[in-house]
XYZ file of C-alpha atoms in Angstrom:
563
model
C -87.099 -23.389 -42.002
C -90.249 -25.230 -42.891
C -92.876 -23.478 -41.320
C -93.260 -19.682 -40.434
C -95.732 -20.260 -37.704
C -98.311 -22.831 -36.399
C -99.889 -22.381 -32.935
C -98.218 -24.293 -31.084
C -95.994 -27.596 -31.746
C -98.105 -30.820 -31.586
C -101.121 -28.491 -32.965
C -102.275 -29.990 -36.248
C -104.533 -27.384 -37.419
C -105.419 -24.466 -37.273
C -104.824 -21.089 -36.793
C -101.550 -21.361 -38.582
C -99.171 -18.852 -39.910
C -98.057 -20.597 -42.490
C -92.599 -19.765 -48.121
C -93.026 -26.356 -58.712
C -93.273 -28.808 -60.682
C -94.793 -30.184 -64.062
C -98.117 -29.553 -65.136
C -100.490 -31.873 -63.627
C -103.778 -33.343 -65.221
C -106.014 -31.195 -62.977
C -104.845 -28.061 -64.445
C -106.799 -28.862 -67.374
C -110.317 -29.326 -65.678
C -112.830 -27.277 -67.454
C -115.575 -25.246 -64.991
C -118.530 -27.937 -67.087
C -116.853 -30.728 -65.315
C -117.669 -29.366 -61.787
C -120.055 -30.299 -59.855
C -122.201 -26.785 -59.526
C -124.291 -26.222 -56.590
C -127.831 -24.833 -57.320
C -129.164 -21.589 -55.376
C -131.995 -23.660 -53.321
C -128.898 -26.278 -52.655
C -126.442 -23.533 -52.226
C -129.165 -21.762 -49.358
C -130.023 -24.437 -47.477
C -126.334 -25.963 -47.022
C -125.444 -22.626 -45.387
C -128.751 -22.632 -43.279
C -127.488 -25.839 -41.850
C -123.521 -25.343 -41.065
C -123.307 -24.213 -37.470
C -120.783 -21.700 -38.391
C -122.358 -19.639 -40.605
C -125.904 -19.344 -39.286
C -127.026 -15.695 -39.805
C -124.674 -14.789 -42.424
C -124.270 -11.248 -43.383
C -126.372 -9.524 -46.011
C -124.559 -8.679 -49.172
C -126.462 -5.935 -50.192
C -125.635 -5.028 -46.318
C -122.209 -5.312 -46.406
C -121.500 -4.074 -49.681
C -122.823 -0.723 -49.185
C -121.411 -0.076 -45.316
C -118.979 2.867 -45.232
C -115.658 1.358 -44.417
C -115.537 -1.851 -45.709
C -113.528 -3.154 -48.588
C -112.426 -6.998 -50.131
C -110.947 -7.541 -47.381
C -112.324 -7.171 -44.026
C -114.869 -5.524 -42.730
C -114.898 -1.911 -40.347
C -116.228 -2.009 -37.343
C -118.179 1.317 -37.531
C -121.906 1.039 -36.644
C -120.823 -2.848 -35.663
C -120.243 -4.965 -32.574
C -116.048 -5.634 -31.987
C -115.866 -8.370 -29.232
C -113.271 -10.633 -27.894
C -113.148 -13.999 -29.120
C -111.373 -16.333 -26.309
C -109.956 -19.284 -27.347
C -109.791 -22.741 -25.889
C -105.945 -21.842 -24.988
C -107.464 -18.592 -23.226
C -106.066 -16.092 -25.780
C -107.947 -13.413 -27.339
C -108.779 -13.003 -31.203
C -110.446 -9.782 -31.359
C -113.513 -10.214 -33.765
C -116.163 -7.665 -36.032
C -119.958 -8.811 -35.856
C -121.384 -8.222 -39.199
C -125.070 -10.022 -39.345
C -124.480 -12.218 -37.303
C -121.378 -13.646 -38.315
C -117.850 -12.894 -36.676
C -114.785 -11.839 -39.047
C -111.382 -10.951 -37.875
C -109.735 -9.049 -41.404
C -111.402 -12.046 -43.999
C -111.260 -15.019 -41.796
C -115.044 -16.480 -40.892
C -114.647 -17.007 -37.870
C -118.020 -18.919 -37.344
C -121.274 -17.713 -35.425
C -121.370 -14.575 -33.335
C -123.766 -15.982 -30.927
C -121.940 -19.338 -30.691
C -118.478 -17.640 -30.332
C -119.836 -15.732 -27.257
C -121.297 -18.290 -25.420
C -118.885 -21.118 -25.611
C -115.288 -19.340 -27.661
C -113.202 -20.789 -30.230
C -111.594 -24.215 -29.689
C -108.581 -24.861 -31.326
C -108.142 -28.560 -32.228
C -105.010 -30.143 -30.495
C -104.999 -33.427 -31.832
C -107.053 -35.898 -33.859
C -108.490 -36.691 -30.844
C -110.856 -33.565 -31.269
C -112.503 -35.260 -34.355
C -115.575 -35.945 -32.840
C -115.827 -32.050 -32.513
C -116.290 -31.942 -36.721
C -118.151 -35.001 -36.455
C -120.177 -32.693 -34.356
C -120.021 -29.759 -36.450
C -121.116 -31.800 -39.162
C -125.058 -32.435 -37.538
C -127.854 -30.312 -38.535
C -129.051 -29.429 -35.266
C -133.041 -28.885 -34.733
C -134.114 -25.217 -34.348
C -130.738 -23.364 -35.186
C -128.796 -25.162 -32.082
C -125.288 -23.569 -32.074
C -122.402 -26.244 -30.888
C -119.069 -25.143 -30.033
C -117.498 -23.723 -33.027
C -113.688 -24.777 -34.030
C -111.203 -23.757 -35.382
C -110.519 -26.937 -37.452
C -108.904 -29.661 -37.927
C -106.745 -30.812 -40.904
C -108.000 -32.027 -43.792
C -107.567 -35.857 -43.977
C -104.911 -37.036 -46.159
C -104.869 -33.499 -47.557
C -107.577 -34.147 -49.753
C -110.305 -30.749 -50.007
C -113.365 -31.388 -51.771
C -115.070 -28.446 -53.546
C -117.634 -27.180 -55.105
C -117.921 -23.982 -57.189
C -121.530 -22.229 -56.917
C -123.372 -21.326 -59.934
C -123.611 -17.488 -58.411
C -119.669 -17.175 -59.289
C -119.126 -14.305 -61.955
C -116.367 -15.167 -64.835
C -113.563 -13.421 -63.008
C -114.823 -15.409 -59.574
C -114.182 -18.538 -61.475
C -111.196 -17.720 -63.162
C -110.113 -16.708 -59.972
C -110.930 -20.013 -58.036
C -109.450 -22.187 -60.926
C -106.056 -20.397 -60.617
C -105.753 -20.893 -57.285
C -106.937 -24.408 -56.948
C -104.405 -24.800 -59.682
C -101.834 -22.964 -57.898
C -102.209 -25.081 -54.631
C -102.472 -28.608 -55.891
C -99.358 -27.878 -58.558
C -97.295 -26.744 -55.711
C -97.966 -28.418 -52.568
C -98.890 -31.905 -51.401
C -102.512 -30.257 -50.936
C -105.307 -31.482 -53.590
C -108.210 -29.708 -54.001
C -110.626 -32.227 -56.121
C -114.735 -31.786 -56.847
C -116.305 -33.023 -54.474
C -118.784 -36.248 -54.816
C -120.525 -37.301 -52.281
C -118.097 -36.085 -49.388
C -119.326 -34.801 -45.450
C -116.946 -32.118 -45.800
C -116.257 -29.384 -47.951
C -116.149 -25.746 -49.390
C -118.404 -24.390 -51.182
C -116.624 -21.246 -53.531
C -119.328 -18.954 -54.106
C -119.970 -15.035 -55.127
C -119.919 -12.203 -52.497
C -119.469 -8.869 -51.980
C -115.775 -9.418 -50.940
C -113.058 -12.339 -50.428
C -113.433 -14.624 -47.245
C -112.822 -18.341 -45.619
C -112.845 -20.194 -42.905
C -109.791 -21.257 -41.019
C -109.022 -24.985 -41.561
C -111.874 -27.292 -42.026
C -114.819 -27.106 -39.868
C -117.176 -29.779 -40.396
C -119.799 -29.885 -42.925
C -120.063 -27.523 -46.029
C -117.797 -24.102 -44.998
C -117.721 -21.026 -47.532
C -114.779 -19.414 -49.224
C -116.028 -15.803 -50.608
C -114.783 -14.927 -54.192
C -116.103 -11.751 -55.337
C -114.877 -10.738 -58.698
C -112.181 -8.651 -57.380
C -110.212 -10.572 -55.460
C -108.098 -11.899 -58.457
C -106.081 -14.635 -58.647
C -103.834 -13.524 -55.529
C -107.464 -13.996 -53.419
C -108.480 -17.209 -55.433
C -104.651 -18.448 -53.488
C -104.603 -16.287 -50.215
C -108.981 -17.446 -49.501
C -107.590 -21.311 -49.828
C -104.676 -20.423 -47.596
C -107.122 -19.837 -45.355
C -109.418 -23.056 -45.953
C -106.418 -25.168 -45.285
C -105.379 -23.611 -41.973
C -103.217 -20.252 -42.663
C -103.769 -17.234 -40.771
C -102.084 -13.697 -41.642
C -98.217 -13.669 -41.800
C -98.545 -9.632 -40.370
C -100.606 -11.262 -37.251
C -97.729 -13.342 -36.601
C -96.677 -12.873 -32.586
C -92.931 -12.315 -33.630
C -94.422 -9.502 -36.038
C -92.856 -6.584 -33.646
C -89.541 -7.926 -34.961
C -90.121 -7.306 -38.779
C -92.958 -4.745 -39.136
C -94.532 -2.414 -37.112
C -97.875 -0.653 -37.627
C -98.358 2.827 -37.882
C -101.586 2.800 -35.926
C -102.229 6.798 -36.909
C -102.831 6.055 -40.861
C -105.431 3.283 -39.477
C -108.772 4.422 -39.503
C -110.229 3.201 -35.578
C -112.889 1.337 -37.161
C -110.235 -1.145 -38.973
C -107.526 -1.276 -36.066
C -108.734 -4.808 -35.139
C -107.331 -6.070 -38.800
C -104.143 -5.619 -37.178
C -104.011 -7.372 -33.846
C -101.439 -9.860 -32.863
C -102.500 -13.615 -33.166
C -101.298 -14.178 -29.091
C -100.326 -17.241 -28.274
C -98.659 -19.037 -30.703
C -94.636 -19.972 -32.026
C -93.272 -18.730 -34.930
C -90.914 -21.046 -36.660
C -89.333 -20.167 -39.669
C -88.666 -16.690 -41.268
C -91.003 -13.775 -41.451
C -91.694 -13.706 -45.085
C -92.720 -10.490 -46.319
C -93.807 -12.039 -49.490
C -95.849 -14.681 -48.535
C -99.002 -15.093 -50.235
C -100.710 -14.715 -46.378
C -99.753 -11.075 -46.348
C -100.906 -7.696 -46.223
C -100.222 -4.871 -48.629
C -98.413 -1.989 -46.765
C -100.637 0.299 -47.086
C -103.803 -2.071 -46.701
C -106.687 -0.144 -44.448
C -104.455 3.031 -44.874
C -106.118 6.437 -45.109
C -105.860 7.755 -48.278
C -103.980 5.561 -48.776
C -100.700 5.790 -46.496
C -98.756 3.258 -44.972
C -99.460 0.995 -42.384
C -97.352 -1.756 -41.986
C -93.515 -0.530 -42.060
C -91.036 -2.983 -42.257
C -88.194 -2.826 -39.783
C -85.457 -4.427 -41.364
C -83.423 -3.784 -44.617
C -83.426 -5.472 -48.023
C -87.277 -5.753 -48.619
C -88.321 -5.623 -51.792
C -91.932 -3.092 -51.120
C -93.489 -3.412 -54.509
C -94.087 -7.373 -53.879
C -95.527 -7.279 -50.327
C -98.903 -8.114 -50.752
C -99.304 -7.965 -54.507
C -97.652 -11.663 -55.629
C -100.428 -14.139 -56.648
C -98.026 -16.953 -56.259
C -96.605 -19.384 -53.434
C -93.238 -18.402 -51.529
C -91.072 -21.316 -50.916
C -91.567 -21.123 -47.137
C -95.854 -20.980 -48.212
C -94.918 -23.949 -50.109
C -92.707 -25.350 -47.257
C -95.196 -24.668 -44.662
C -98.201 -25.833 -46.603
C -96.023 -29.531 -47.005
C -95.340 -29.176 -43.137
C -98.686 -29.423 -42.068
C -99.816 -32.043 -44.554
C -96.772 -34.275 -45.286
C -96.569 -36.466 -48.446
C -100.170 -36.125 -48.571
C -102.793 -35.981 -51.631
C -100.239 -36.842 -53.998
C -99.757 -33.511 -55.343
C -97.649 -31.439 -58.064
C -94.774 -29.169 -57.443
C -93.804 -29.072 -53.258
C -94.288 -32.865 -52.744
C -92.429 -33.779 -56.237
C -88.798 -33.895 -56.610
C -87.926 -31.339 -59.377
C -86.713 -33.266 -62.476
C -82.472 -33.818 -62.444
C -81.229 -32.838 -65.942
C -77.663 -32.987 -67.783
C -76.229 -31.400 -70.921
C -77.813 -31.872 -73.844
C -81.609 -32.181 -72.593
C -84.796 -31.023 -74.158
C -88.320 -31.614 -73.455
C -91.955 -29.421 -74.253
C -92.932 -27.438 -71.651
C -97.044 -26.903 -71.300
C -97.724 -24.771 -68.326
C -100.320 -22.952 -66.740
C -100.324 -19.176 -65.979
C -98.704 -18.079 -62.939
C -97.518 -21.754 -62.014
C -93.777 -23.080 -62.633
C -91.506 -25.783 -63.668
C -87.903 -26.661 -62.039
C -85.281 -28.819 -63.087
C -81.859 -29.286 -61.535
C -78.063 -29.439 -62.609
C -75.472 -30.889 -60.676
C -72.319 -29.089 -60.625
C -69.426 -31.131 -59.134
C -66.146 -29.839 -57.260
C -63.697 -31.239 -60.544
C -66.278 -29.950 -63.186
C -64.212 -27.176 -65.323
C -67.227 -25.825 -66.813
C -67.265 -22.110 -68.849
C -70.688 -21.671 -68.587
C -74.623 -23.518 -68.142
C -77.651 -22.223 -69.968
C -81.052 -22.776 -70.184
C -83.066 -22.115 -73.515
C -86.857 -21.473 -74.317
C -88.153 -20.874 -77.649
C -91.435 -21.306 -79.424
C -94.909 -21.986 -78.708
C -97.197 -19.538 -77.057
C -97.595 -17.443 -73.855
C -94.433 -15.987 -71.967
C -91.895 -17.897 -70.299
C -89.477 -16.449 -68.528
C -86.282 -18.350 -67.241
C -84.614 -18.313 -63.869
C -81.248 -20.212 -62.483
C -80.276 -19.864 -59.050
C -77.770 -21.764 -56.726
C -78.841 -23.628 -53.893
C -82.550 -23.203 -54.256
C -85.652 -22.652 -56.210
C -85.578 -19.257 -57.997
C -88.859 -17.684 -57.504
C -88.228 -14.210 -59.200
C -85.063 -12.026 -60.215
C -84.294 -11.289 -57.079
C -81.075 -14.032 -55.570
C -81.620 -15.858 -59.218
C -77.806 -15.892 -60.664
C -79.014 -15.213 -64.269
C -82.847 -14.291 -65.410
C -84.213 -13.546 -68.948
C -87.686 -12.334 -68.724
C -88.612 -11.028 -72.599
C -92.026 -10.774 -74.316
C -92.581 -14.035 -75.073
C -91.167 -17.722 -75.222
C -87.727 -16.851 -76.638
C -85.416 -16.617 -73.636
C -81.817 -17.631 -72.818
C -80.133 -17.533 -69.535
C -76.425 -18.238 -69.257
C -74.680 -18.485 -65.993
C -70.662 -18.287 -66.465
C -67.983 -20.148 -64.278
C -70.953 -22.339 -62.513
C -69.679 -23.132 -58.656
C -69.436 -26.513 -57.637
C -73.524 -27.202 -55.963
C -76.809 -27.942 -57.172
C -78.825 -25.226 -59.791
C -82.286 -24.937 -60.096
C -83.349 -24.048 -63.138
C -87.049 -22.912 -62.815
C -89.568 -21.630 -65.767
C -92.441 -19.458 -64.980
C -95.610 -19.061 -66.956
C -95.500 -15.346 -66.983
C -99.375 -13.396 -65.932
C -99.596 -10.161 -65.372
C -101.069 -6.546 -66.953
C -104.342 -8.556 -68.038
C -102.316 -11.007 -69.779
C -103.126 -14.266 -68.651
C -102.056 -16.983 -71.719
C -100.740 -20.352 -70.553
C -97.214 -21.568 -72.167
C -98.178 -24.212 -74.512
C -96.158 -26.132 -76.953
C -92.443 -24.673 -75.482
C -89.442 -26.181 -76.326
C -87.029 -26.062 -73.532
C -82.754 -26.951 -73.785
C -80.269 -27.355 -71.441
C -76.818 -26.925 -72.296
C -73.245 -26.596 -70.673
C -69.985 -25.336 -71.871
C -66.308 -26.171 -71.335
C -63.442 -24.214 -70.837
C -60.653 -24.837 -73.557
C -57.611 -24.894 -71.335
C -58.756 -27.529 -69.476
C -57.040 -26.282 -66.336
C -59.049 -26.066 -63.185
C -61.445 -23.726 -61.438
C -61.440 -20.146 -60.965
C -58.761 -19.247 -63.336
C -61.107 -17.796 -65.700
C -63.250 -14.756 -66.399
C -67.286 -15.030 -66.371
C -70.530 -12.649 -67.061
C -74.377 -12.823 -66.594
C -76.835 -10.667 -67.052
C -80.233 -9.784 -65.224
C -82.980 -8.389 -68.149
C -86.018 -6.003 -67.592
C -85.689 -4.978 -64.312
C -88.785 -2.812 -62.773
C -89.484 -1.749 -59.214
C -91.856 1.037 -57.273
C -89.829 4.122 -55.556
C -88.031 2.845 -52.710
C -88.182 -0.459 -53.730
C -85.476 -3.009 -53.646
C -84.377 -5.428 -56.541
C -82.089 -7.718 -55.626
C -79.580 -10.525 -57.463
C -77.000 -12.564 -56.346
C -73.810 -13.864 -58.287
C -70.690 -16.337 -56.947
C -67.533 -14.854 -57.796
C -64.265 -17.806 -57.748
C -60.863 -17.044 -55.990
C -58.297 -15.118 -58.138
C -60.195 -12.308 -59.577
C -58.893 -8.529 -60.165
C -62.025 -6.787 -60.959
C -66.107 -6.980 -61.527
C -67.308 -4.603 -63.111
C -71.269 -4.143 -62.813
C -73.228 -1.875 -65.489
C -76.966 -1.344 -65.730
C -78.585 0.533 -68.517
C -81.435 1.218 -70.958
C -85.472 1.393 -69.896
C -87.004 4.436 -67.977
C -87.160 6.094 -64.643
C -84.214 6.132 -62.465
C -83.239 3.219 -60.667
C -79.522 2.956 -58.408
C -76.924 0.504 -58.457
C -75.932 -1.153 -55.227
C -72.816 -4.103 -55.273
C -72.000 -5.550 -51.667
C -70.168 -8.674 -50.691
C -71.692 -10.990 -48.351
C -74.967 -9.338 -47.201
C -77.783 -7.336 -49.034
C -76.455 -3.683 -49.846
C -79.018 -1.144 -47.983
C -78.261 2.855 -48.594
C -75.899 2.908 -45.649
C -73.828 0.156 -45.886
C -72.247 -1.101 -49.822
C -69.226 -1.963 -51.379
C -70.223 0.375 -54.314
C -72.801 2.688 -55.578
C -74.068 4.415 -58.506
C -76.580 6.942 -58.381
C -77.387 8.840 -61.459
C -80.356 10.522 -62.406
C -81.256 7.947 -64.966
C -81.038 3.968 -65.016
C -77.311 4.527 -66.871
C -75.111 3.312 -63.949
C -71.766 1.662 -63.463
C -70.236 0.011 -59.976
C -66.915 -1.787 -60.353
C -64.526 -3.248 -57.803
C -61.007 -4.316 -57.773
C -59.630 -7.884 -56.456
C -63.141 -8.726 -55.262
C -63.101 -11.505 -52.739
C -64.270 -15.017 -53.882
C -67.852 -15.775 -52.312
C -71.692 -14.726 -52.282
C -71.723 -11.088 -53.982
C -74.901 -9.386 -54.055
C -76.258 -6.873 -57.611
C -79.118 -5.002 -56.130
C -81.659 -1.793 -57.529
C -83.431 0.698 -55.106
C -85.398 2.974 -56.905
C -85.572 6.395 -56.639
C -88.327 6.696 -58.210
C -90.049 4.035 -60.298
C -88.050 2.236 -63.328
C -88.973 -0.206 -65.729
C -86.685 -2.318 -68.829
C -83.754 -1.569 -66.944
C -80.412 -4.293 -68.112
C -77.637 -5.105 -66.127
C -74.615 -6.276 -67.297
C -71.716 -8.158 -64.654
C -68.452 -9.240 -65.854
C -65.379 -10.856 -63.865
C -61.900 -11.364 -64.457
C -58.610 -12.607 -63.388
């Protein structure tokens, strides 16, 4: 499904819940061709947006006892109720003046009180950001709201000249990120009413959709690239995927490893539909143990399969972010990788692949119900930086986990071979490895598509096939999971993982994602040396999957099928 939650159906922004293509020309925008907002410009735009009149001291904020990137505690502060225009209740921190819930701005305290949050219904309520947009005499508050889309999906910015190196970087990627990936298009801003303004802080903040005038997204230098993409989330119209209303079906929160003064980072957005999966991966979501003391866990997730080590800790799109993000703004801005069709491909192509860090590139390869193909594979070689190559059926491979083959080695030389191909569409999708520190963009890359035939020329399923999955990692207790399609008419697969360190298990189920109860076979040795095979396996949707015990790294695995 497209979206994983918006307010409420006809809403068209914001408080959203919101799961790639060829480079475009943006990605190579240098910071010098910016347009950079002095300090006297910088201080008197925010003295003049409505919603961010009083604005909390840095040196204030930075040094209160509770407080980290992102959010703020609410010890020694004001937590009131913020009612919105659909009378539900967004519970809210006062820090200086201005109200946060977790790293959303949600405008001024004062104004919030006195007249709550509207939440824009239609275009209609455009006159509201006209009205944001004044400069009232005095400091005159207006109605603050939460805001409307931004037209044609066009977001003009500008980057302060307060941003540190790593705030930059940071602000780059993600602009980057965004307008490679969704119809969204972030462009410097000219001479444009509304915008954002990306400047230093002491942590990593936005507004929630646009709001009239010049609105702030906070960049300190640690938020990374994963806050240069979640803080424009934000500025588009995305609220937290743990706030969700539905949350109670996937998570729940272990309120006794939340400090008091940081429960209200954790309250249910009320109110709105969720539409789509829960995606535990989404850019929009918490760490597990985010606000935890010492530490611990507090968001648990309540059903089986989910990989721990990436919640919270991606710095890349889902699909359904991607899908959502292209839900709310449709064919809009003109953008790279979710509004683009990936590029079709047959045997025997090649092209140069120049790509930025962290984004991708997907092709596809039709597979039709007479093909008698032995095998597909995709090549990379040459160049610099580290592309690693991913082929999945049905859909975009964003990782390892579901891909049918992956080859993620240091560097540009990788080859991933899927054997006995089912009749459907593959997506064959190359990702500009980052990661560690290492952040070098794939430049100069030659890339080759191939297929094989099988010799006999007699139909499908009669023969044997293999794949492989390379350098598999995960946390303890985390789950790694790959799916293969086994044809009719086989009498054994045979699954073997070795090599790397730490001790990762071996899980093979048919159908449905293994979990420790419930598997087809396991292997669980005290190292990552295991072995899982199965006799006359049924043709359809098997699933390779590694929970570890305790964390593994460079583990291989090795499947084989035959008749």
């Amino acid at each position: 499904m497209i979206i994983k939650s918006v307010l409420k159906t006809g809403v068209v922004a914001i408080a959203s819940f919101i799961t790639c293509s060829h480079v475009s020309a943006t990605e190579s925008m240098s910071a010098s061709t910016l347009d950079v907002v002095s300090e006297s410009t910088q201080q008197s735009a925010i003295s003049h947006n409505p919603l961010t009149l009083g604005a909390h001291n840095d040196s204030q904020a930075n040094s209160h006892s509770g407080d980290n990137l992102w959010g703020y505690s609410s010890k020694g502060r004001e937590v009131f109720d913020v009612v919105t225009s659909e009378g539900n209740i967004i519970k809210a921190v006062d820090v200086n003046g201005t109200a946060y819930s977790g790293d959303i701005i949600l405008g001024n305290t004062r104004a919030l009180k006195n007249f709550g949050l509207k939440i824009v219904q239609s275009d209609e309520d455009e006159a509201l950001i006209q009205q944001n947009r004044r400069h009232e005499i005095h400091g005159t508050v207006i109605q603050p709201t939460s805001g409307a889309k931004w037209p044609n999906g066009i977001v003009p910015y500008v980057l302060s000249s307060n941003l540190t190196t790593a705030g930059r970087n940071a602000a780059n990627y993600g602009i980057n990120h965004w307008n490679n990936n969704t119809n969204i298009q972030f462009v410097p801003r000219t001479n444009q009413s509304d915008y954002i303004l990306i400047q230093d802080s002491t942590g990593c903040g936005s507004n929630v959709g646009r709001v009239g005038g010049m609105q702030t997204v906070n960049l300190a230098s640690g938020c990374g690239n994963r806050g240069g993409v979640h803080e424009l989330g934000h500025a588009i119209g995305f609220w937290h995927e743990h706030t969700r209303p539905d949350r109670d079906n996937y998570v729940s929160i272990n309120w006794n490893n939340i400090p008091s003064a940081n429960q209200h980072n954790f309250n249910k957005q009320t109110g709105s539909a969720g539409r789509g999966s829960y995606d535990f991966y989404s850019i929009m979501h918490y760490r597990l143990n985010e606000w935890g003391i010492n530490g611990s866990q507090t968001i648990v997730p309540q059903v089986s399969g989910v990989d721990t080590s990436r919640v919270g800790y991606g710095s890349t799109l889902t699909s359904g972010d991607i899908s959502a993000a292209n839900y709310l703004y449709p064919g809009s801005g003109g953008g790279g990788g979710g509004g683009q069709t990936d590029t079709p491909i047959q045997n025997g192509y090649s092209t140069t692949l120049n790509i930025n860090s962290g984004q991708w590139r997907y092709f596809t390869f039709q597979v039709s119900s007479n093909a008698n193909l032995q095998s597909i594979s995709a090549q990379t070689s040459g160049g610099t930086g580290d592309a690693d190559v991913f082929i999945r059926l049905g859909q975009r491979p964003t990782g390892q986990s579901g891909s049918a083959c992956s080859s993620a080695q240091s560097g540009n030389t990788e080859t991933c071979t899927v054997n006995n191909p089912q009749p459907g569409t593959y997506y064959i999708g190359v990702l500009s490895w980052t990661g560690q520190g290492y952040t070098t963009p794939v430049r100069n890359a030659n890339f080759s598509f191939s297929t094989t035939t099988n010799s006999n020329g007699g139909g499908r399923g009669n023969t044997g096939g293999s794949t492989s999955f390379a350098n598999i990692s995960g946390a303890a207790g985390s789950w790694t999971n790959h799916e293969i399609q086994l044809p009719s008419g086989m009498s054994s697969l045979n699954v073997t993982m070795s090599g790397g360190t730490g001790d990762g298990d071996l899980y093979v189920r048919r159908a449905s994602l293994p979990t420790q109860q419930s598997f087809d076979c396991r292997s669980w040795n005290s190292n990552n040396n295991e072995n899982c095979s199965v006799a006359n396996p049924a043709a359809g949707t098997w699933y390779v999957s590694v929970r570890g015990y305790s964390s593994f790294s460079g583990a291989n695995i090795n499947v084989e099928w035959s008749p």
